[in-house]
XYZ file of N, CA, C and O in Angstrom:
344
model
N 125.070 126.821 100.862
C 124.259 125.744 100.429
C 124.688 124.362 100.501
O 125.824 124.160 100.238
N 123.341 123.429 100.841
C 123.627 121.933 100.854
C 123.437 121.629 99.654
O 122.262 121.076 98.831
N 124.784 120.780 98.842
C 124.444 120.372 97.631
C 124.265 118.989 97.937
O 123.697 118.649 96.588
N 123.993 118.293 98.805
C 123.341 117.039 99.134
C 121.649 116.754 99.015
O 121.141 115.827 98.899
N 121.183 117.899 99.349
C 119.535 118.319 99.134
C 119.345 117.367 97.845
O 119.675 118.195 96.848
N 118.156 117.075 97.563
C 117.412 116.413 96.307
C 116.078 117.481 96.099
O 115.352 117.457 97.411
N 115.830 117.337 95.276
C 114.256 118.154 95.007
C 113.475 117.581 95.377
O 113.360 116.328 95.251
N 112.265 117.966 96.031
C 111.043 117.324 96.380
C 109.990 118.155 96.157
O 109.908 119.579 95.999
N 108.999 117.609 95.957
C 107.802 118.435 95.373
C 106.844 119.021 96.853
O 106.704 117.911 97.541
N 106.657 120.162 96.844
C 106.002 121.025 97.878
C 104.970 121.535 97.265
O 104.756 121.726 96.515
N 103.695 121.115 98.017
C 102.472 121.435 97.466
C 102.236 122.378 98.808
O 101.811 122.284 99.799
N 101.352 123.841 97.920
C 101.188 125.115 98.892
C 99.699 125.243 98.691
O 99.406 125.399 97.834
N 98.982 125.460 99.332
C 97.927 125.748 99.916
C 97.751 127.605 99.973
O 98.168 127.978 100.945
N 97.452 128.487 98.574
C 97.452 130.128 99.018
C 96.218 130.465 99.603
O 95.386 130.095 98.966
N 96.401 131.308 100.326
C 95.555 131.727 101.082
C 95.152 133.476 100.685
O 94.180 133.996 100.990
N 96.322 133.982 100.005
C 96.188 135.206 99.906
C 96.548 135.528 98.524
O 97.618 135.110 97.705
N 95.972 136.623 97.624
C 95.952 136.490 96.269
C 97.697 137.197 96.202
O 97.940 136.699 94.910
N 97.799 137.738 96.589
C 99.332 138.590 96.212
C 100.466 137.631 96.321
O 101.884 137.712 95.688
N 100.358 136.102 97.234
C 101.169 135.176 96.908
C 101.206 134.491 95.748
O 101.993 134.219 95.346
N 99.810 134.360 95.754
C 99.925 133.796 94.165
C 100.201 134.441 92.995
O 101.229 134.030 92.160
N 100.318 135.820 93.088
C 100.721 136.791 91.991
C 102.416 136.824 92.423
O 102.887 136.553 90.880
N 103.138 136.457 93.005
C 104.490 136.683 93.476
C 105.016 135.428 92.516
O 105.893 135.329 92.492
N 104.279 133.761 93.176
C 104.776 132.824 92.216
C 104.130 132.855 91.027
O 105.084 131.861 90.500
N 103.512 133.325 90.667
C 103.336 133.479 89.210
C 104.258 134.105 88.549
O 104.697 133.835 87.576
N 104.813 135.390 89.004
C 105.401 136.262 88.497
C 107.346 135.720 88.800
O 108.529 136.111 88.216
N 107.259 134.267 89.674
C 108.807 133.873 89.704
C 109.203 133.513 88.852
O 108.576 132.966 87.967
N 110.496 133.000 88.960
C 111.400 132.492 87.999
C 111.775 130.739 88.627
O 113.072 130.296 87.905
N 111.199 129.944 88.871
C 111.304 128.656 89.941
C 111.488 128.100 88.597
O 110.795 127.893 87.512
N 112.342 127.003 88.528
C 112.880 126.080 87.446
C 112.812 125.203 87.882
O 113.904 124.507 88.794
N 111.954 123.666 88.103
C 110.912 123.874 86.880
C 109.942 124.769 87.341
O 110.223 125.014 88.575
N 109.251 125.389 86.517
C 107.850 126.324 87.154
C 107.153 125.282 88.184
O 106.897 124.156 88.006
N 106.472 126.627 88.896
C 105.432 126.382 89.672
C 104.091 125.836 88.862
O 103.682 126.940 87.677
N 103.375 124.775 89.531
C 102.393 124.539 88.719
C 100.724 125.032 89.606
O 101.061 124.722 90.551
N 99.997 125.418 88.773
C 98.794 125.951 89.804
C 97.767 125.283 89.493
O 97.502 124.579 88.226
N 96.712 125.128 90.674
C 95.240 124.448 90.357
C 94.712 125.477 91.222
O 94.828 125.426 92.273
N 93.460 125.818 90.475
C 92.382 126.676 90.954
C 91.241 125.647 91.663
O 90.665 124.767 90.959
N 91.221 125.500 92.719
C 90.082 124.609 93.508
C 89.020 125.614 94.044
O 89.297 126.854 93.612
N 88.030 125.557 94.509
C 87.123 125.698 94.945
C 87.267 127.363 95.767
O 86.760 128.326 95.519
N 87.784 127.047 97.114
C 88.067 128.093 97.513
C 89.725 128.759 97.871
O 89.649 129.625 98.415
N 90.333 127.941 97.197
C 91.765 128.582 96.933
C 92.319 128.366 96.129
O 92.199 126.981 95.036
N 93.909 128.677 95.579
C 94.649 127.947 94.778
C 95.515 127.133 95.332
O 96.849 127.633 96.502
N 95.991 126.106 94.541
C 97.349 125.234 95.371
C 98.160 125.346 93.972
O 98.165 125.634 92.734
N 99.526 125.421 94.511
C 100.832 125.495 93.788
C 101.584 124.433 94.216
O 101.630 123.843 95.511
N 102.188 124.061 93.193
C 103.355 122.629 93.378
C 104.336 123.320 92.990
O 104.559 123.749 91.640
N 105.803 123.080 93.421
C 106.820 123.310 93.370
C 107.769 122.168 93.396
O 107.811 121.729 94.527
N 108.721 122.288 92.691
C 109.692 121.281 92.754
C 111.147 121.658 93.647
O 111.649 122.356 92.480
N 111.609 121.516 94.553
C 112.683 122.529 94.923
C 113.263 121.682 95.940
O 112.800 120.676 96.672
N 114.859 122.046 95.932
C 115.439 121.431 97.343
C 114.943 122.640 98.485
O 114.652 123.246 98.458
N 114.811 121.568 99.238
C 113.889 122.190 100.748
C 115.180 122.702 101.950
O 115.454 122.154 102.630
N 115.719 124.063 101.336
C 116.954 124.356 102.288
C 116.420 125.076 103.260
O 115.052 125.376 103.094
N 117.285 125.346 104.333
C 116.484 126.276 105.401
C 116.283 128.039 104.780
O 115.504 128.356 105.366
N 116.626 128.267 103.797
C 116.237 129.459 102.914
C 114.657 129.272 102.672
O 114.050 130.234 102.678
N 114.740 128.551 102.258
C 113.339 127.889 101.343
C 112.342 127.938 102.331
O 111.493 128.663 102.655
N 112.769 127.147 103.674
C 111.763 127.027 104.612
C 111.613 128.537 105.674
O 110.537 128.821 105.465
N 112.633 129.365 105.350
C 112.119 130.608 106.086
C 111.486 131.534 105.342
O 110.698 132.383 105.496
N 111.489 131.015 103.929
C 110.624 132.082 102.724
C 109.224 131.617 103.194
O 108.599 132.597 102.954
N 108.810 130.438 103.140
C 107.702 129.865 103.469
C 107.261 130.589 104.997
O 106.085 130.744 104.906
N 107.925 130.221 106.030
C 107.624 130.797 107.057
C 107.192 132.257 107.061
O 106.399 132.748 107.820
N 107.827 133.349 106.448
C 107.831 134.460 106.599
C 106.549 134.726 105.522
O 106.084 135.847 105.501
N 105.912 133.773 104.945
C 104.787 134.189 104.130
C 103.554 133.745 104.776
O 102.072 133.856 104.545
N 103.902 132.744 105.940
C 102.675 132.450 107.031
C 101.817 133.737 107.616
O 102.747 134.248 107.819
N 100.740 133.654 107.771
C 99.450 132.390 107.398
C 98.905 132.704 105.957
O 97.904 132.300 105.704
N 99.539 133.414 104.647
C 99.201 133.673 103.619
C 99.241 132.531 103.326
O 98.844 132.343 101.617
N 100.252 131.573 103.281
C 100.257 130.057 102.738
C 99.984 129.227 103.691
O 100.268 129.317 105.009
N 99.706 127.752 103.245
C 99.846 126.649 104.207
C 100.621 125.796 103.437
O 99.920 125.513 102.245
N 101.550 125.219 103.948
C 102.134 124.006 103.358
C 101.356 122.532 103.585
O 101.299 122.274 104.695
N 101.299 122.238 102.487
C 100.235 121.002 102.603
C 100.980 119.551 102.365
O 100.793 118.759 103.302
N 101.866 119.426 101.551
C 102.868 118.432 101.220
C 104.384 118.813 101.424
O 104.427 120.091 100.417
N 105.434 118.435 101.478
C 105.604 116.766 102.382
C 104.886 117.350 103.918
O 104.793 118.683 104.237
N 104.417 116.423 104.350
C 103.765 116.589 105.836
C 105.094 116.813 106.962
O 104.730 117.760 107.697
N 106.235 116.427 106.745
C 107.297 116.740 107.689
C 107.365 118.378 107.696
O 107.736 118.716 108.635
N 107.576 119.057 106.574
C 107.932 120.417 106.267
C 106.040 121.089 106.722
O 106.769 122.131 107.816
N 104.977 120.495 106.648
C 104.361 121.493 107.128
C 104.117 121.222 108.811
O 104.097 122.127 109.567
N 104.706 120.069 109.288
C 104.608 120.009 110.927
C 105.942 120.527 111.632
O 105.644 121.307 112.561
N 106.603 121.029 110.683
C 108.063 121.664 111.044
C 107.612 123.273 111.030
O 107.751 123.528 112.532
N 107.100 123.470 110.445
C 106.582 124.960 110.298
C 105.444 125.363 111.122
O 105.623 126.954 111.903
N 104.579 124.316 111.493
C 103.603 124.485 111.933
C 104.189 124.661 113.581
O 103.733 125.575 114.569
N 104.952 123.878 114.094
C 105.547 123.801 115.351
C 106.556 125.064 115.425
O 106.229 125.981 116.580
N 106.818 125.653 114.333
C 107.853 126.703 114.767
C 106.926 128.000 114.770
O 107.076 128.766 115.724
N 105.695 128.109 114.298
C 104.867 128.822 114.476
C 104.043 128.732 115.919
O 103.987 129.899 116.405
N 103.967 127.416 116.310
C 103.395 127.810 117.545
C 104.430 128.002 118.742
O 104.324 128.961 119.789
N 105.591 127.722 118.747
C 107.014 127.974 119.618
C 106.829 129.895 119.415
O 106.998 129.990 120.394
N 106.778 130.498 118.513
C 106.557 131.588 118.354
C 105.658 132.560 118.990
O 105.820 133.334 119.940
N 104.586 132.061 118.754
C 103.157 132.343 119.386
C 103.086 132.172 120.580
O 102.206 132.823 121.597
N 103.582 131.314 121.134
C 103.685 131.092 122.838
C 104.858 131.781 123.676
O 104.607 131.556 124.944
N 105.494 132.610 122.970
C 106.756 133.410 123.844
C 105.912 134.467 124.014
O 105.214 135.241 123.285
């Protein structure tokens, strides 16, 4: 674990109900904040963006989409494109 990582706010667009349920039942500290929008649910998590967290998010795609931070969104999108092109 990288102890130098600082928690960042991650905003996720949830596209599948089971992912929302998983996050609602999770024990993140601080708790995940949810906002129900017109066509989807948005979740905000304050967390250290570790390689394990990135892998966890990537494993949930396309059921979720990272909206913020933009650097994380770009990294996961590029990773998905790289895999789909092989």
